XYZ file of C-alpha atoms in Angstrom:
715
model
C -24.496 90.158 78.535
C -24.129 88.756 75.141
C -20.672 87.652 75.719
C -21.749 85.697 78.683
C -24.557 84.049 76.744
C -22.470 83.040 73.755
C -19.614 81.308 75.688
C -21.578 78.333 76.873
C -23.324 78.015 73.591
C -20.081 77.943 71.699
C -18.672 75.508 74.078
C -21.435 73.078 73.454
C -21.394 73.567 69.729
C -17.635 73.253 69.414
C -17.226 70.102 71.352
C -15.587 68.308 68.450
C -13.849 71.233 66.782
C -10.782 73.243 67.672
C -11.422 75.874 70.282
C -11.479 79.596 69.711
C -8.444 81.785 69.785
C -7.682 83.103 73.222
C -7.359 86.815 73.904
C -4.395 87.896 76.060
C -5.400 90.273 78.772
C -1.866 91.040 79.951
C 1.677 89.674 79.886
C 4.464 90.682 82.238
C 7.854 89.510 83.553
C 8.609 89.326 87.256
C 11.534 87.014 86.974
C 14.385 87.318 84.547
C 13.804 83.818 83.186
C 10.019 83.844 82.819
C 7.011 85.760 81.521
C 3.560 85.361 83.011
C 0.545 85.607 80.720
C -3.103 86.158 81.694
C -6.001 85.524 79.217
C -9.668 84.901 79.196
C -10.794 81.308 79.235
C -11.925 79.754 75.926
C -14.946 77.469 76.071
C -14.106 73.891 75.255
C -10.388 74.371 75.709
C -8.740 71.828 77.909
C -5.185 73.249 77.746
C -3.366 76.271 76.529
C -0.054 76.591 74.810
C 2.064 79.606 75.692
C 4.771 80.571 73.205
C 7.609 83.083 73.626
C 9.784 84.013 70.655
C 12.752 86.373 70.514
C 13.705 85.816 66.929
C 16.469 83.383 67.679
C 14.567 80.922 69.755
C 11.150 80.194 71.085
C 9.809 78.511 74.200
C 6.499 76.684 74.599
C 4.636 75.777 77.712
C 1.356 73.813 78.138
C -0.803 74.964 81.009
C -4.319 74.100 82.157
C -5.646 77.577 82.596
C -4.775 81.203 83.060
C -2.387 82.522 84.202
C 0.510 80.634 82.782
C 4.216 81.182 82.864
C 6.810 80.554 80.237
C 10.136 79.763 81.848
C 13.667 79.201 80.683
C 13.846 82.608 79.100
C 16.798 84.919 78.900
C 16.835 87.950 81.119
C 16.341 91.450 79.684
C 15.166 90.001 76.402
C 12.118 91.125 74.358
C 9.783 88.260 73.569
C 6.604 87.921 71.424
C 4.048 86.118 73.539
C 1.109 84.181 72.040
C -1.482 81.791 73.474
C -3.306 78.878 71.765
C -6.207 76.984 73.178
C -6.280 73.251 72.879
C -8.823 70.487 73.101
C -9.433 67.127 71.514
C -10.384 68.795 68.293
C -7.033 70.478 67.949
C -5.329 73.781 68.561
C -6.630 77.191 67.901
C -4.781 79.794 66.027
C -2.263 81.838 68.029
C -3.724 84.774 69.828
C -2.593 88.240 68.929
C 0.931 88.527 70.351
C 2.079 90.715 73.056
C 5.646 92.000 73.344
C 7.063 91.551 76.778
C 10.639 92.020 77.961
C 12.042 89.853 80.749
C 13.329 91.728 83.762
C 17.002 92.038 84.584
C 18.855 89.111 86.064
C 19.810 89.287 89.705
C 23.357 90.300 90.381
C 25.453 87.348 91.611
C 26.926 88.538 94.840
C 30.410 87.864 96.214
C 30.282 88.635 99.928
C 32.912 88.580 102.643
C 33.591 90.246 105.936
C 36.914 92.073 105.710
C 36.698 93.051 109.365
C 34.637 92.227 112.356
C 32.371 95.251 111.783
C 32.038 95.317 108.009
C 30.712 93.275 105.079
C 31.961 93.832 101.541
C 29.588 93.011 98.681
C 30.630 92.830 95.035
C 29.077 91.468 91.862
C 29.520 91.378 88.148
C 27.805 93.889 85.914
C 24.288 92.927 84.838
C 23.346 93.436 81.162
C 21.304 96.557 80.516
C 21.214 97.320 84.231
C 21.029 101.024 85.028
C 21.737 100.568 88.758
C 21.645 98.280 91.704
C 19.967 98.220 95.046
C 21.565 96.336 97.983
C 19.959 96.023 101.403
C 21.333 94.458 104.653
C 19.597 93.493 107.889
C 20.434 91.294 110.870
C 19.077 87.851 110.243
C 17.506 87.794 113.685
C 15.448 90.862 112.753
C 17.062 93.068 115.364
C 18.187 96.531 114.373
C 17.354 98.506 111.279
C 17.804 97.682 107.614
C 20.618 99.275 105.723
C 20.068 99.911 101.999
C 22.275 101.379 99.344
C 21.602 102.136 95.661
C 24.586 102.274 93.419
C 25.665 102.088 89.849
C 28.927 100.477 90.934
C 29.466 96.768 91.213
C 30.628 96.759 94.850
C 29.997 98.389 98.169
C 30.874 97.958 101.879
C 28.546 98.041 104.836
C 30.380 99.262 107.946
C 29.688 99.750 111.636
C 28.170 96.337 111.827
C 28.046 94.082 114.824
C 30.974 91.633 114.988
C 30.190 87.974 114.622
C 26.591 88.644 113.596
C 24.658 86.935 110.793
C 23.247 89.396 108.271
C 20.850 88.821 105.340
C 21.840 90.699 102.190
C 19.447 91.230 99.264
C 20.452 92.824 95.966
C 18.768 93.466 92.601
C 19.412 95.491 89.472
C 16.986 97.856 87.724
C 16.800 98.999 84.174
C 16.537 102.427 82.714
C 12.827 102.443 83.416
C 13.445 101.712 87.034
C 12.087 98.238 86.663
C 13.702 96.024 89.271
C 15.106 92.722 88.232
C 15.541 89.528 90.067
C 16.846 89.874 93.622
C 19.675 87.816 95.140
C 19.664 86.956 98.799
C 22.818 86.034 100.705
C 23.429 85.357 104.386
C 26.784 86.582 105.599
C 28.228 86.676 109.091
C 30.673 89.313 110.132
C 34.001 87.978 111.293
C 34.347 87.791 115.063
C 36.015 90.321 117.248
C 39.332 89.410 118.852
C 38.882 87.597 122.179
C 39.453 89.606 125.323
C 40.701 88.839 128.824
C 43.215 86.276 127.610
C 44.775 84.430 130.508
C 47.581 81.892 130.491
C 47.874 79.382 133.324
C 51.123 77.430 133.231
C 51.326 73.917 134.633
C 54.973 73.568 135.571
C 54.732 69.898 136.388
C 53.276 68.901 133.025
C 55.019 71.637 131.014
C 51.788 72.740 129.444
C 49.745 75.910 129.404
C 46.021 76.411 129.729
C 44.966 79.477 127.724
C 41.510 80.901 128.440
C 39.543 83.942 127.261
C 36.106 85.467 127.241
C 33.922 83.982 124.478
C 33.473 86.235 121.462
C 30.115 86.833 119.777
C 29.751 84.828 116.620
C 32.956 82.899 116.996
C 32.645 79.296 116.037
C 36.207 78.226 116.764
C 39.339 79.668 118.253
C 42.962 79.118 117.511
C 45.725 79.665 120.030
C 49.143 80.352 118.599
C 52.205 79.914 120.781
C 55.484 81.034 119.253
C 59.067 80.994 120.414
C 61.587 81.930 117.779
C 61.023 79.647 114.831
C 58.906 77.296 116.882
C 55.158 77.683 116.480
C 52.531 75.669 118.305
C 48.826 75.841 117.563
C 45.771 74.717 119.451
C 42.250 74.787 117.936
C 39.109 74.588 119.967
C 35.446 75.524 119.958
C 35.458 76.277 123.678
C 36.856 79.258 125.516
C 40.021 77.550 126.640
C 42.721 75.442 125.175
C 45.568 73.316 126.492
C 48.934 73.771 124.825
C 51.072 70.734 125.650
C 54.707 69.847 125.166
C 56.184 73.210 126.027
C 59.899 73.426 126.467
C 61.541 74.420 129.725
C 63.633 77.596 129.883
C 61.676 79.086 126.988
C 59.778 82.328 126.461
C 56.609 82.009 124.434
C 54.210 84.571 123.036
C 50.577 83.530 123.166
C 47.821 85.018 121.003
C 44.235 83.951 120.393
C 42.276 84.336 117.164
C 38.514 83.849 116.825
C 37.114 82.213 113.711
C 33.762 81.752 112.037
C 32.578 81.119 108.503
C 33.194 84.764 107.655
C 36.827 84.703 108.616
C 39.108 85.339 111.503
C 39.492 88.095 113.988
C 42.667 89.934 114.493
C 44.925 87.997 116.868
C 44.967 89.279 120.394
C 47.935 91.122 121.712
C 50.573 88.528 122.500
C 50.790 87.462 126.100
C 54.310 86.587 127.215
C 54.747 83.190 128.830
C 57.989 82.175 130.445
C 58.134 78.496 131.229
C 59.900 76.987 134.197
C 63.650 76.707 133.863
C 65.147 73.439 132.779
C 66.682 71.147 135.341
C 70.270 72.214 136.039
C 72.944 70.130 134.343
C 76.670 69.578 134.744
C 76.117 68.913 138.428
C 79.288 68.118 140.264
C 79.673 67.019 143.867
C 82.923 67.028 145.721
C 84.238 67.081 149.247
C 86.431 70.143 149.149
C 87.455 69.177 152.669
C 86.285 66.487 155.067
C 82.856 67.310 156.383
C 82.048 69.798 153.620
C 80.202 68.999 150.400
C 80.374 71.428 147.481
C 77.555 71.054 144.954
C 77.927 73.088 141.757
C 76.072 73.239 138.436
C 75.741 75.242 135.238
C 73.455 78.272 135.198
C 70.047 77.738 133.625
C 68.331 80.136 131.225
C 65.372 81.887 132.873
C 66.421 80.519 136.234
C 66.099 83.192 138.896
C 67.331 81.129 141.834
C 68.176 77.553 142.739
C 67.323 75.171 145.532
C 69.511 72.175 146.295
C 67.997 69.366 148.321
C 70.322 66.995 150.124
C 68.803 63.978 151.842
C 70.927 61.583 153.829
C 70.248 57.884 154.017
C 69.000 58.249 157.565
C 66.092 60.367 156.297
C 67.359 63.798 157.325
C 66.977 66.416 154.600
C 68.453 69.890 154.302
C 68.323 72.407 151.488
C 70.148 75.447 150.223
C 68.506 78.421 148.486
C 70.821 80.521 146.352
C 71.019 82.701 143.260
C 74.515 81.410 142.593
C 75.526 78.133 140.987
C 76.996 76.381 143.991
C 76.083 75.466 147.534
C 78.024 74.240 150.537
C 76.706 71.589 152.892
C 77.912 70.060 156.093
C 78.404 66.333 155.685
C 79.164 63.417 157.931
C 81.467 60.587 157.143
C 80.019 57.270 156.057
C 76.702 58.662 154.808
C 75.106 58.432 151.384
C 73.501 61.670 150.289
C 70.852 61.951 147.584
C 71.215 65.290 145.860
C 68.841 67.036 143.471
C 69.047 70.578 142.140
C 66.022 72.604 141.014
C 65.869 75.942 139.266
C 63.022 78.365 139.958
C 61.396 81.400 138.414
C 57.967 82.967 138.601
C 56.552 80.098 136.545
C 57.573 77.580 139.142
C 60.010 74.788 139.684
C 62.096 73.118 137.033
C 61.419 69.473 136.188
C 63.203 66.881 138.229
C 66.610 66.258 136.779
C 69.023 63.521 137.628
C 69.161 62.599 141.289
C 72.752 62.097 142.296
C 73.927 60.028 145.184
C 77.195 60.787 146.845
C 78.711 58.603 149.494
C 81.172 60.302 151.756
C 84.323 58.564 152.776
C 83.799 56.203 155.700
C 84.548 57.525 159.125
C 87.952 57.150 160.631
C 87.949 54.359 163.206
C 87.391 55.524 166.749
C 88.175 54.070 170.154
C 91.573 53.073 168.808
C 93.467 50.743 171.111
C 96.825 49.103 170.688
C 97.745 46.203 172.937
C 101.134 44.567 172.647
C 101.006 40.837 172.545
C 104.786 40.736 172.528
C 107.628 43.078 171.712
C 107.187 42.455 167.999
C 103.432 41.955 167.855
C 100.703 44.477 168.544
C 96.980 43.893 168.351
C 95.062 46.942 167.240
C 91.327 47.193 167.870
C 88.807 49.905 167.132
C 85.099 50.504 167.105
C 83.261 49.828 163.847
C 82.471 52.951 161.872
C 79.687 53.895 159.520
C 80.204 53.285 155.860
C 83.282 51.097 156.151
C 83.434 47.851 154.186
C 87.107 47.163 154.835
C 89.834 48.382 157.145
C 93.510 48.754 156.429
C 96.043 49.075 159.212
C 99.473 50.447 158.416
C 102.395 50.562 160.786
C 105.188 52.740 159.448
C 108.458 52.862 161.295
C 111.953 51.556 161.398
C 113.015 50.699 157.884
C 109.694 49.484 156.506
C 105.957 49.258 156.725
C 103.663 46.525 157.962
C 100.234 46.257 156.378
C 97.082 44.451 157.468
C 93.689 44.380 155.730
C 90.558 42.882 157.153
C 86.828 43.366 157.377
C 87.016 42.832 161.126
C 87.575 45.676 163.561
C 90.836 44.225 164.801
C 94.200 43.551 163.307
C 97.356 41.915 164.587
C 100.557 43.455 163.318
C 103.468 41.086 163.707
C 107.142 41.065 162.791
C 107.556 44.564 164.167
C 110.925 45.699 165.323
C 111.263 45.925 169.056
C 112.053 49.251 170.694
C 110.959 51.126 167.560
C 108.476 53.999 167.252
C 105.714 53.362 164.725
C 102.958 55.494 163.281
C 99.948 53.218 163.197
C 97.053 54.383 161.053
C 93.767 52.584 160.549
C 92.114 53.547 157.282
C 88.524 52.744 156.489
C 87.485 51.770 152.967
C 84.159 51.693 151.167
C 83.359 50.419 147.712
C 81.615 53.680 146.861
C 84.254 56.178 147.983
C 87.465 54.322 148.616
C 89.677 55.220 151.519
C 89.340 57.935 154.075
C 92.815 59.408 153.823
C 92.237 61.937 156.577
C 92.584 59.435 159.407
C 95.229 60.558 161.844
C 98.023 58.186 162.826
C 98.637 57.051 166.367
C 102.194 57.134 167.607
C 102.994 53.803 169.200
C 106.364 52.520 170.259
C 106.956 48.819 170.364
C 108.047 47.188 173.563
C 111.765 47.098 174.324
C 113.958 44.421 172.886
C 114.799 41.467 175.064
C 118.096 42.000 176.893
C 120.872 39.441 176.618
C 122.492 38.410 179.906
C 126.242 38.431 179.490
C 127.508 37.480 182.916
C 126.408 36.460 186.398
C 128.946 36.833 189.175
C 128.918 36.394 192.910
C 129.686 39.579 194.727
C 129.241 38.247 198.219
C 127.179 35.988 200.347
C 123.682 36.101 198.928
C 124.751 38.859 196.540
C 124.715 38.175 192.796
C 125.665 40.672 190.106
C 123.945 40.285 186.727
C 125.250 42.013 183.615
C 123.529 42.289 180.224
C 123.895 43.929 176.858
C 121.783 47.130 176.848
C 119.923 47.290 173.535
C 117.140 49.771 174.259
C 116.899 53.466 174.842
C 115.260 54.808 177.944
C 114.376 51.386 179.211
C 114.349 50.060 182.728
C 115.687 46.547 183.136
C 114.296 44.133 185.659
C 116.257 41.011 186.524
C 114.324 38.207 188.153
C 115.675 35.194 189.918
C 112.961 32.599 190.021
C 113.134 29.491 192.120
C 111.303 27.349 194.595
C 112.332 29.776 197.265
C 110.489 32.565 195.541
C 111.244 35.548 193.355
C 114.014 38.067 193.741
C 114.308 41.183 191.621
C 116.705 43.935 190.922
C 116.170 46.958 188.660
C 118.503 49.210 186.739
C 118.506 51.619 183.836
C 122.112 50.677 183.036
C 123.670 47.366 182.086
C 123.853 45.602 185.451
C 122.139 45.186 188.762
C 122.677 43.213 191.958
C 120.388 40.609 193.378
C 120.512 40.892 197.136
C 119.642 38.494 199.900
C 119.324 35.442 197.770
C 118.669 32.450 199.970
C 121.449 29.933 200.253
C 121.124 26.480 198.872
C 118.626 27.436 196.235
C 118.450 27.001 192.502
C 117.235 29.876 190.393
C 116.490 30.686 186.803
C 117.713 34.204 186.130
C 116.176 36.226 183.336
C 115.915 39.880 182.460
C 113.234 41.994 180.856
C 113.214 45.568 179.667
C 110.392 47.945 180.435
C 109.475 51.261 178.901
C 106.300 53.307 178.591
C 105.655 51.290 175.433
C 105.488 48.039 177.294
C 107.577 45.145 178.393
C 109.993 43.047 176.390
C 110.038 39.335 176.206
C 112.239 37.855 178.868
C 115.800 37.092 178.018
C 117.034 33.561 177.819
C 117.240 32.180 181.341
C 120.564 31.545 182.970
C 120.623 28.928 185.732
C 121.935 30.143 189.070
C 122.741 28.110 192.147
C 123.566 29.698 195.472
C 126.047 28.128 197.818
C 124.598 25.640 200.276
C 123.343 26.935 203.553
C 125.457 26.525 206.633
C 123.808 24.229 209.108
C 122.060 26.304 211.656
C 122.761 23.946 214.502
C 126.103 22.318 215.245
C 126.745 20.282 218.353
C 130.014 18.895 219.617
C 130.103 16.226 222.231
C 133.246 14.559 223.499
C 132.872 10.833 223.229
C 136.209 9.957 224.729
C 139.122 11.967 225.834
C 140.490 11.888 222.305
C 137.324 11.478 220.271
C 134.709 14.155 219.707
C 131.400 13.692 218.002
C 130.203 16.630 215.821
C 126.581 16.712 214.572
C 124.732 19.432 212.688
C 121.445 20.216 211.141
C 120.922 19.789 207.429
C 122.367 22.627 205.346
C 119.975 23.373 202.510
C 121.565 22.644 199.181
C 124.454 20.744 200.669
C 125.313 17.240 199.576
C 128.505 16.680 201.555
C 130.130 18.320 204.509
C 133.685 18.865 205.586
C 134.152 19.516 209.302
C 137.395 20.437 210.985
C 138.711 21.104 214.492
C 141.935 23.008 214.485
C 144.338 24.006 217.232
C 148.012 24.715 217.444
C 148.435 21.159 218.546
C 146.880 19.753 215.442
C 143.858 19.359 213.221
C 141.047 16.889 213.039
C 138.978 16.737 209.816
C 136.060 14.718 208.491
C 134.347 14.673 204.991
C 130.969 12.984 205.079
C 127.586 12.707 203.433
C 126.016 12.489 206.872
C 125.115 15.229 209.293
C 127.545 14.009 211.924
C 131.099 12.988 212.204
C 133.544 11.494 214.802
C 136.836 13.316 215.045
C 139.718 11.496 216.721
C 143.108 12.515 217.949
C 141.615 15.257 220.022
C 143.875 16.643 222.676
C 142.165 17.113 225.963
C 142.068 20.484 227.489
C 142.692 22.205 224.171
C 140.822 25.081 222.500
C 139.811 24.291 218.929
C 138.316 26.392 216.133
C 135.332 24.716 214.571
C 134.692 25.003 210.838
C 132.342 23.332 208.411
C 132.118 23.500 204.649
C 128.776 22.668 203.087
C 129.314 21.497 199.510
C 126.592 21.268 196.879
C 126.204 18.651 194.231
C 127.868 20.937 191.727
C 130.753 21.744 194.001
C 129.617 25.069 195.374
C 130.735 25.331 198.954
C 129.904 27.478 201.908
C 132.474 27.926 204.615
C 130.742 27.969 207.917
C 132.340 29.077 211.149
C 131.063 28.381 214.585
C 131.908 29.192 218.163
C 135.236 27.738 219.281
C 135.347 24.393 220.963
C 137.363 23.455 223.972
C 138.009 19.819 224.538
C 137.396 18.663 228.015
C 140.181 18.770 230.561
C 142.338 15.734 230.771
C 141.190 12.966 233.058
C 143.335 12.671 236.185
C 145.629 9.697 236.643
C 146.667 7.683 239.625
C 143.243 7.541 241.189
C 143.364 5.848 244.526
C 141.117 5.442 247.522
C 142.237 5.620 251.109
C 140.260 4.606 254.170
C 139.688 7.278 256.699
C 138.374 6.953 260.145
C 134.775 7.270 260.803
C 133.853 5.232 257.729
C 135.347 7.848 255.430
C 137.247 7.469 252.149
C 139.692 9.879 250.548
C 139.859 9.806 246.820
C 143.257 10.865 245.515
C 144.431 11.590 241.972
C 147.122 13.258 240.039
C 145.793 16.316 238.332
C 146.852 17.120 234.754
C 146.429 20.775 235.457
C 146.275 22.332 238.849
C 143.760 24.897 237.667
C 141.230 22.283 236.857
C 138.596 21.323 239.314
C 137.663 17.689 239.562
C 134.834 15.735 240.965
C 134.902 12.251 242.239
C 131.888 9.987 241.892
C 131.386 6.691 243.687
C 128.604 4.472 242.533
C 127.693 1.508 244.674
C 124.926 -0.923 244.765
C 123.516 0.638 247.824
C 124.160 4.313 247.293
C 126.138 6.851 245.349
C 128.559 9.413 246.643
C 130.491 12.316 245.225
C 132.944 14.873 246.430
C 134.660 17.956 245.046
C 137.978 19.120 246.446
C 138.869 22.573 247.423
C 140.558 24.613 244.725
C 144.100 23.493 244.087
C 143.774 20.111 245.852
C 143.953 16.786 244.115
C 141.863 14.787 246.573
C 138.501 14.959 248.300
C 136.906 13.041 251.121
C 133.689 11.151 251.334
C 132.349 10.314 254.765
C 129.991 7.709 256.075
C 130.407 5.256 253.309
C 128.875 1.939 254.114
C 131.291 -0.901 254.290
C 131.026 -4.123 252.486
C 130.042 -2.635 249.131
C 131.753 -2.427 245.748
C 132.048 1.013 244.244
C 132.834 2.258 240.779
C 134.998 5.314 241.128
C 135.517 7.901 238.398
C 137.282 11.236 238.810
C 136.523 13.650 236.011
C 137.147 17.298 235.415
C 134.274 19.559 236.288
C 132.831 21.510 233.280
C 131.014 24.808 233.544
C 128.225 23.670 231.260
C 127.278 20.695 229.386
C 126.908 17.143 230.569
C 129.161 15.552 233.031
C 132.063 13.681 231.524
C 131.645 9.961 231.564
C 134.608 8.807 229.567
C 137.345 9.115 232.259
C 138.703 5.770 233.426
C 136.640 3.981 236.028
C 138.045 1.894 238.781
C 136.236 -0.557 240.997
C 136.967 -0.618 244.693
C 135.647 -2.766 247.489
C 135.246 -1.271 250.904
C 135.551 -4.085 253.330
C 134.410 -4.161 256.960
C 136.393 -2.948 259.931
C 139.358 -4.865 261.119
C 140.324 -5.624 257.555
C 142.107 -3.756 254.913
C 140.500 -0.479 254.281
C 140.081 -0.393 250.508
C 140.831 -2.974 247.974
C 141.254 -2.309 244.332
C 139.531 -4.861 242.234
């Protein structure tokens, strides 16, 4: 009670004097760098000064009231602790000291997770420490706390959860079991290796997508892709990663490692990844024979089989699947083929390599036709073919070769030798492939050579023999005589033939040609031919007088002049004239003549024409006289030139006409009842079997006077 009463009193009394000395109730150390002091309050004190001394150094701290703490001390060090009270009047004397030792310093931990299920803790030795206590618990409060006491400076907690954050607390204690400062550290266990690693390969992009199941506590992942000395890495915080820029025809080994701030997991077991094979190289394309393409290439590492795609320029595509390094394809002439080769394995198809184009040789021309324009010129035509830019026509035969080049589908080969076999070949050319050398030749023989007419001779009437120089083998020769009268032909396989039945009086142009299965030659040079004039078809003889005969005839075709002749043993009568008639004199009456006529052309060709014989009329009688008979009759008397000839007497008067014919062998005849007193013209002429009555015998005029006078009077 007294103590309580005195404190306020002293406080009032000591308002301007230094305060009383404090009394320390207790002093202790909870932290290695501080000591906490508790004392009873001193009346009138506004502050307190705490002092800690260890003999080498001292530390002071001003505080307002109890308790107070002196900081900045050394751990495990014995200090003398005093307290002074302070006010405006000054400081009190130090209180009785207390000896207090600071606790041990906390061990400074070095923590790491050597594996996904363990944490290793180590520290440096703490001065005067008798042992250490280390505890571990999941930071999320799950599970139980693990605690270990040890005198060592390291320990390992095992069987922990991978990738889990743990809180670790450690402190040291002294020989009295007094714990020192504790040290708290948060440490995560390293993650477990990822599981269910899958690799998806993108053959088109040559990259791989690696995925896995997320691992507890993993902050990042690293994907390592190795192939020999090549190593690729991909880091990610997700559960998948894209590894780009892979090489074709390569085998990679893929592993995944999880990472966090504690470290890394063990890498996963490597997953083998075989990429797609590289595009085949050293591709060669050749036509081992027409119509067959051979595509070959070098084998590709990791290539299990190959597919060759061949697409023609008309859009049709075929392919070949093989485990070998070559493929055969059917091909057509004149096409362009686009060829690509791919290699395959389980990863997929190789990247697209070079695309090759191959143009086959153009097709051989079809519908080949050869038409001879002449014996030395042939025109060759053909149908256009696919792929051809140019055509070349070669004719090989004889002693040389004839060549023609053109873009057209026709060619005229000239200056060929006649009657010569040629092998004519039409080659097609293209800029891409050149010539198609497989085109078969066509065997063509040129037309025969023109024959040369050597001689034309007359073999007979209307028969002409033509001879020529044979200059062809196995040829048939045709000779043609051409004129206004028409065409005449003769044919022979030798060196001559005969033109028959040529019309007379015609002009011809004679030429010859040679024919063979190859064609027809040019005609030979023409030789003019003239046939002898035609004999007149009609010839008429009429006796004008007893010694003159008139001959007339029809026109003889081709004749310009005529020579006519009457011949008998008694003589000949001849006439040469431009006309179609002629008078022949000195004809003997009663004579048989042969009649001939020669028709002569302008060039002197002559035809000897024979006709039926001609008999001149019988001779006129002489001594014609008239005698008067009784009964108004008249006897006409004459002297016959030939007793075998019959005569007829004609009397022509003004009033009437009379005639009489004697009995055979007589040289007179009688006419009765002739009127008197008339003048008569009397003519006695031989009687002909046919033809007109003769009028050229001498005529005599007689007057028949009336009765009682002279009978007949010659005038």
